[in-house]
Short mmCIF file of C-alpha atoms and ligand atoms in Angstrom, two decimals:
data_model
loop_
_atom_site.label_atom_id
_atom_site.label_comp_id
_atom_site.label_asym_id
_atom_site.label_seq_id
_atom_site.Cartn_x
_atom_site.Cartn_y
_atom_site.Cartn_z
CA MET A 687 12.73 28.47 3.56
CA ARG A 688 15.99 27.34 1.91
CA GLN A 689 15.69 29.66 -1.06
CA ARG A 690 16.25 33.15 0.27
CA VAL A 691 16.41 36.01 -2.20
CA ARG A 692 19.09 37.92 -0.32
CA PRO A 693 20.94 35.51 1.93
CA SER A 694 21.50 37.40 5.18
CA ARG A 695 24.16 36.08 7.54
CA PRO A 696 21.67 34.18 9.73
CA ALA A 697 20.07 32.76 6.58
CA ALA A 698 23.43 31.55 5.30
CA LEU A 699 24.20 30.01 8.68
CA PHE A 700 20.79 28.38 8.69
CA ALA A 701 21.38 26.96 5.21
CA VAL A 702 24.66 25.43 6.34
CA LEU A 703 23.05 23.93 9.44
CA ALA A 704 20.09 22.59 7.47
CA LEU A 705 22.39 20.97 4.95
CA TRP A 706 24.60 19.57 7.67
CA ALA A 707 21.49 18.15 9.33
CA VAL A 708 20.77 15.85 6.40
CA LEU A 709 24.28 14.68 5.66
CA PRO A 710 25.14 11.29 7.07
CA VAL A 711 28.02 11.45 9.50
CA THR A 712 31.47 10.18 8.79
CA ALA A 713 32.95 11.04 12.18
CA ALA A 714 34.80 8.50 14.31
CA ALA A 715 32.62 6.18 16.36
CA VAL A 716 33.72 7.42 19.75
CA GLU A 717 31.09 8.20 22.34
CA GLN A 718 31.50 11.50 24.09
CA PRO A 719 29.78 12.69 27.22
CA PRO A 720 27.03 15.22 26.60
CA PRO A 721 28.03 18.81 27.26
CA GLU A 722 26.45 20.85 30.02
CA MET A 723 22.83 21.70 29.24
CA SER A 724 22.10 25.33 28.63
CA SER A 725 19.73 27.17 26.35
CA SER A 726 22.33 27.53 23.61
CA ALA A 727 24.30 24.33 24.24
CA PRO A 728 23.61 21.20 22.18
CA ARG A 729 21.28 18.81 23.93
CA PRO A 730 22.04 15.23 24.70
CA ILE A 731 19.80 11.19 21.30
CA VAL A 732 19.53 13.20 22.55
CA GLY A 733 17.36 12.63 25.60
CA GLY A 734 17.43 8.88 25.12
CA GLU A 735 18.66 5.86 27.01
CA PRO A 736 20.78 2.79 26.29
CA ALA A 737 18.97 -0.10 24.59
CA GLU A 738 19.86 -3.69 23.72
CA VAL A 739 19.55 -4.96 20.18
CA SER A 740 18.05 -8.17 21.62
CA GLU A 741 14.95 -6.07 22.37
CA TYR A 742 14.90 -4.83 18.77
CA PRO A 743 16.34 -7.75 16.74
CA TRP A 744 15.50 -6.06 13.43
CA ALA A 745 17.45 -2.87 14.26
CA VAL A 746 20.59 -2.72 12.10
CA TYR A 747 23.21 -0.18 11.15
CA LEU A 748 25.11 0.52 7.96
CA VAL A 749 28.87 0.75 7.68
CA ASP A 750 30.95 2.06 4.81
CA SER A 751 33.99 0.42 3.26
CA SER A 752 36.19 1.64 6.12
CA GLY A 753 33.87 0.06 8.67
CA GLN A 754 32.45 3.38 9.82
CA GLN A 755 28.82 3.43 10.94
CA PHE A 756 26.93 6.18 9.10
CA CYS A 757 23.22 5.30 9.14
CA GLY A 758 20.62 3.00 10.65
CA GLY A 759 18.09 0.68 9.12
CA ALA A 760 15.60 -2.07 9.85
CA LEU A 761 15.39 -5.67 8.69
CA VAL A 762 11.97 -5.91 7.04
CA ASP A 763 12.36 -9.25 5.26
CA ALA A 764 14.88 -12.06 5.79
CA ASP A 765 17.24 -10.47 3.27
CA LYS A 766 15.97 -6.88 2.97
CA VAL A 767 16.90 -3.79 4.95
CA LEU A 768 14.86 -0.62 4.86
CA THR A 769 16.76 2.64 5.23
CA ALA A 770 16.63 6.25 4.05
CA ALA A 771 17.34 7.07 0.41
CA HIS A 772 19.91 9.68 1.50
CA CYS A 773 21.84 6.87 3.21
CA ALA A 774 21.98 4.73 0.08
CA VAL A 775 21.97 7.07 -2.89
CA ASP A 776 25.20 7.06 -4.90
CA ARG A 777 26.57 4.16 -2.90
CA ARG A 778 27.72 1.04 -4.61
CA PRO A 779 26.60 -2.21 -2.99
CA ALA A 780 30.25 -3.22 -2.65
CA GLY A 781 30.92 -0.18 -0.43
CA LEU A 782 28.13 -1.00 2.00
CA ARG A 783 27.66 -3.51 4.79
CA VAL A 784 24.85 -4.13 7.22
CA VAL A 785 25.53 -4.99 10.87
CA ALA A 786 22.76 -6.94 12.61
CA GLY A 787 22.44 -8.07 16.21
CA ARG A 788 25.22 -5.86 17.57
CA THR A 789 24.38 -3.49 20.44
CA HIS A 790 27.96 -2.24 20.86
CA LYS A 791 29.93 -1.20 17.80
CA ASN A 792 33.13 -2.26 19.59
CA SER A 793 32.00 -5.87 19.83
CA GLN A 794 31.84 -8.88 17.56
CA GLN A 795 28.25 -9.62 18.56
CA GLY A 796 25.78 -10.47 15.78
CA THR A 797 26.73 -10.58 12.12
CA THR A 798 27.94 -8.39 9.29
CA VAL A 799 26.44 -9.01 5.88
CA GLY A 800 27.17 -7.60 2.45
CA VAL A 801 24.73 -5.85 0.16
CA GLY A 802 23.97 -7.21 -3.30
CA ASP A 803 21.64 -4.52 -4.58
CA VAL A 804 20.60 -0.99 -3.62
CA TRP A 805 17.13 0.28 -4.59
CA VAL A 806 16.44 3.97 -4.04
CA HIS A 807 12.89 5.28 -4.48
CA PRO A 808 12.79 6.74 -8.02
CA ASP A 809 11.13 9.97 -6.78
CA TYR A 810 13.91 10.70 -4.29
CA VAL A 811 15.72 13.99 -4.88
CA THR A 812 16.42 15.41 -1.42
CA PRO A 813 14.97 14.54 2.01
CA TYR A 814 12.93 17.78 1.87
CA ARG A 815 10.88 16.48 -1.06
CA GLY A 816 10.01 13.10 0.48
CA ALA A 817 10.48 9.58 -0.90
CA ASP A 818 13.50 9.29 1.42
CA VAL A 819 13.37 5.51 1.34
CA ALA A 820 15.66 2.77 0.07
CA VAL A 821 15.77 -1.02 0.23
CA LEU A 822 19.05 -2.91 0.46
CA ALA A 823 19.05 -6.52 -0.75
CA LEU A 824 21.45 -8.50 1.43
CA ASP A 825 23.89 -11.12 0.16
CA ARG A 826 22.20 -13.70 2.36
CA ALA A 827 19.08 -14.10 4.47
CA LEU A 828 19.34 -13.48 8.21
CA SER A 829 17.47 -15.62 10.69
CA ARG A 830 16.19 -12.89 12.96
CA SER A 831 12.78 -11.42 13.34
CA THR A 832 11.75 -8.62 11.02
CA ALA A 833 9.98 -5.34 11.74
CA GLY A 834 6.38 -4.97 10.63
CA LEU A 835 5.53 -2.16 8.21
CA ALA A 836 2.79 0.39 8.84
CA THR A 837 0.15 0.49 6.11
CA PRO A 838 -2.41 3.14 5.14
CA SER A 839 -4.91 1.46 7.49
CA ASP A 840 -2.65 2.28 10.46
CA GLU A 841 -3.84 5.90 10.66
CA ASP A 842 -4.13 5.62 14.42
CA LEU A 843 -0.35 5.11 14.69
CA TYR A 844 0.19 8.46 12.96
CA ARG A 845 -2.23 10.32 15.18
CA GLU A 846 -0.97 13.27 17.21
CA ASN A 847 0.63 12.25 20.52
CA THR A 848 1.14 8.59 19.64
CA ARG A 849 4.22 7.58 21.64
CA ALA A 850 6.82 6.22 19.23
CA THR A 851 10.34 4.91 19.82
CA VAL A 852 13.30 6.04 17.74
CA LEU A 853 16.41 3.86 17.73
CA GLY A 854 19.93 4.48 16.58
CA TRP A 855 23.68 4.52 16.99
CA GLY A 856 23.90 8.18 16.01
CA ALA A 857 25.08 11.30 17.80
CA ARG A 858 23.96 11.89 21.37
CA PHE A 859 23.87 15.64 20.91
CA GLU A 860 23.98 18.10 18.04
CA GLY A 861 27.48 18.29 16.66
CA GLY A 862 28.59 15.21 18.57
CA GLN A 863 30.16 12.04 17.29
CA THR A 864 28.08 8.91 16.82
CA ALA A 865 27.37 6.70 19.83
CA GLU A 866 29.20 3.47 20.62
CA ARG A 867 26.00 1.60 21.45
CA LEU A 868 22.35 1.42 20.49
CA ARG A 869 20.16 4.03 22.13
CA ARG A 870 16.43 4.67 22.11
CA ALA A 871 14.16 7.57 22.85
CA THR A 872 10.41 8.04 23.08
CA VAL A 873 8.93 10.85 21.03
CA PRO A 874 5.31 11.86 20.44
CA VAL A 875 3.96 12.06 16.91
CA ILE A 876 3.17 15.64 15.84
CA ALA A 877 0.13 16.58 13.76
CA ASP A 878 0.87 17.34 10.09
CA ALA A 879 -0.58 20.84 10.44
CA ASP A 880 1.82 21.66 13.27
CA CYS A 881 4.80 20.31 11.40
CA ALA A 882 3.81 22.23 8.27
CA ALA A 883 3.59 25.38 10.39
CA THR A 884 7.20 24.80 11.48
CA TYR A 885 8.82 23.65 8.26
CA GLY A 886 6.65 25.23 5.56
CA ARG A 887 6.92 23.66 2.15
CA ASN A 888 9.84 21.44 3.14
CA PHE A 889 7.29 19.38 5.04
CA VAL A 890 5.40 17.12 2.61
CA ALA A 891 2.48 15.74 4.61
CA ASN A 892 1.89 12.41 2.89
CA ALA A 893 5.60 11.65 2.58
CA MET A 894 6.71 12.61 6.09
CA VAL A 895 5.70 12.40 9.73
CA CYS A 896 7.18 14.53 12.51
CA ALA A 897 7.85 13.60 16.10
CA GLY A 898 9.25 15.39 19.10
CA TYR A 899 8.37 17.53 22.11
CA PRO A 900 7.60 21.25 21.71
CA GLU A 901 10.41 22.02 24.16
CA GLY A 902 12.88 19.79 22.28
CA GLY A 903 15.44 17.79 24.22
CA VAL A 904 14.63 14.39 22.69
CA ASP A 905 15.37 13.58 19.06
CA ALA A 906 17.25 11.57 16.51
CA CYS A 907 20.53 13.11 15.34
CA GLN A 908 23.33 12.66 12.81
CA GLY A 909 24.06 9.00 12.17
CA ASP A 910 20.55 7.93 13.11
CA SER A 911 19.28 8.51 9.57
CA GLY A 912 17.47 5.60 7.97
CA GLY A 913 16.85 4.15 11.41
CA PRO A 914 13.50 3.07 12.74
CA LEU A 915 10.69 4.99 14.37
CA VAL A 916 8.41 2.28 15.74
CA VAL A 917 5.22 1.81 17.65
CA GLY A 918 5.58 -1.63 19.18
CA ASP A 919 7.14 -3.78 16.47
CA LYS A 920 5.65 -1.74 13.64
CA LEU A 921 7.78 0.63 11.64
CA ILE A 922 5.98 3.94 11.09
CA GLY A 923 8.96 6.12 10.15
CA LEU A 924 12.61 6.29 9.08
CA VAL A 925 14.87 9.02 10.44
CA SER A 926 15.10 11.53 7.59
CA TRP A 927 15.92 15.14 8.53
CA GLY A 928 15.67 17.94 11.05
CA VAL A 929 17.16 21.32 11.82
CA GLY A 930 19.96 20.60 14.23
CA CYS A 931 18.97 18.02 16.83
CA ALA A 932 16.44 18.23 19.66
CA ARG A 933 16.04 21.99 19.35
CA PRO A 934 12.85 23.49 20.78
CA GLY A 935 10.21 23.90 18.08
CA LYS A 936 12.26 21.85 15.56
CA PRO A 937 10.87 18.30 15.58
CA GLY A 938 12.52 15.36 13.84
CA VAL A 939 11.13 14.54 10.41
CA TYR A 940 10.68 10.92 9.39
CA THR A 941 9.80 9.15 6.14
CA GLU A 942 6.16 8.04 6.40
CA VAL A 943 6.51 4.29 5.90
CA ALA A 944 2.78 3.63 5.29
CA THR A 945 2.88 5.80 2.17
CA TYR A 946 5.64 3.69 0.64
CA VAL A 947 4.67 0.23 1.85
CA ASP A 948 3.63 -1.06 -1.58
CA ARG A 949 6.84 0.10 -3.23
CA ILE A 950 8.82 -1.43 -0.38
CA ARG A 951 7.01 -4.78 -0.50
CA ALA A 952 7.51 -4.92 -4.25
CA ARG A 953 11.23 -5.35 -3.47
CA PHE A 954 10.66 -8.48 -1.34
N1 LIG B 2187 20.02 13.21 8.31
C1 LIG B 2187 20.64 12.83 9.53
C2 LIG B 2187 21.52 11.61 9.28
O1 LIG B 2187 21.90 11.39 8.16
C3 LIG B 2187 19.63 12.62 10.60
C4 LIG B 2187 18.85 13.84 10.82
C5 LIG B 2187 17.82 13.67 11.82
N2 LIG B 2187 17.78 14.87 12.55
C6 LIG B 2187 16.90 15.12 13.50
N3 LIG B 2187 17.02 16.22 14.16
N4 LIG B 2187 15.94 14.27 13.78
O2 LIG B 2187 21.94 10.94 10.18
#
C-alpha cells in the first residue's frame, strides 16, 4: 500500500499522511478545543475522556531534552518502562526523561526520572513491520505499581470485541497539538482478519493488534505512541500506528505485547 508504482496525487498525499501518522509529535503541549465535527473534519483522543493518573499509576509519558512530551509508556517493573520502538530509536538515554504520576503536564505532581539505557527490539525497522517495542531502564526504581503484561495464554484478551482502554497525553484530534492532561478512551479489539483486510501487508498479525469502531471517532493519536492499551491492569498493546486518527474504517494499530513478553521480561 505504501509502494505505489506510479504515485498519483492521492497516493502521494496518502503517503505523507501515513508517514506523519507514525512520527512522534514535537508540537507545543497546549490543549486546543476540538473543531466542529463534520464528515471531513478531524475528530476529537479522540472520543475519550479525562482520566487521573492515580487510577493508572503505571501510566507514564516521555519528554525530550527540552521537556516536551512526545510519547507514552507504561511502568512494567520498578525501574523499567515499556514504550514503542519508534519512540526510543535513535534517542540517547541522556536526551530522554520519564514522567510518572503526573496527570497534568503543567503540574509538579509525581516524579521525573532519567533513563540509563534504551533497548529497542532488534527486529524493529518501521512500525509497519512490527517489533515496535522498546524498554527504557530508569536511573532509579519507582515505588508505584506496575502494569501486568499479557502473555500468549491471554488469547481471550485479544478476541474480537474485547473492550480495551487506551491512555495518553497525545492529540485530541487529528492534526491537533498534544493534550495537557491524561485522557482515556475505550476501544473494541478488532479481529486480525478484519485489520488485514484494511491495512493489507502493513498489518502483521502476530506482531500487531487493532482496535477501534468501524465508524471511527475514538482512537489514539499523535503523541500517544508507546502508550498503553489495557484490559484491566494488563497491558495488551502499545500505541504504534494508524492512518490519521479516528477515521472511519481506519482502526488504531498496537504492538501485540503478548508476542514480545519474553523479550521484554529478559530486560528486567
Ligand atoms: N505514531 C503516533 C505517535 O507517535 C501514534 C499513532 C497512533 N495513531 C492512531 N490513529 N492510533 O504518537
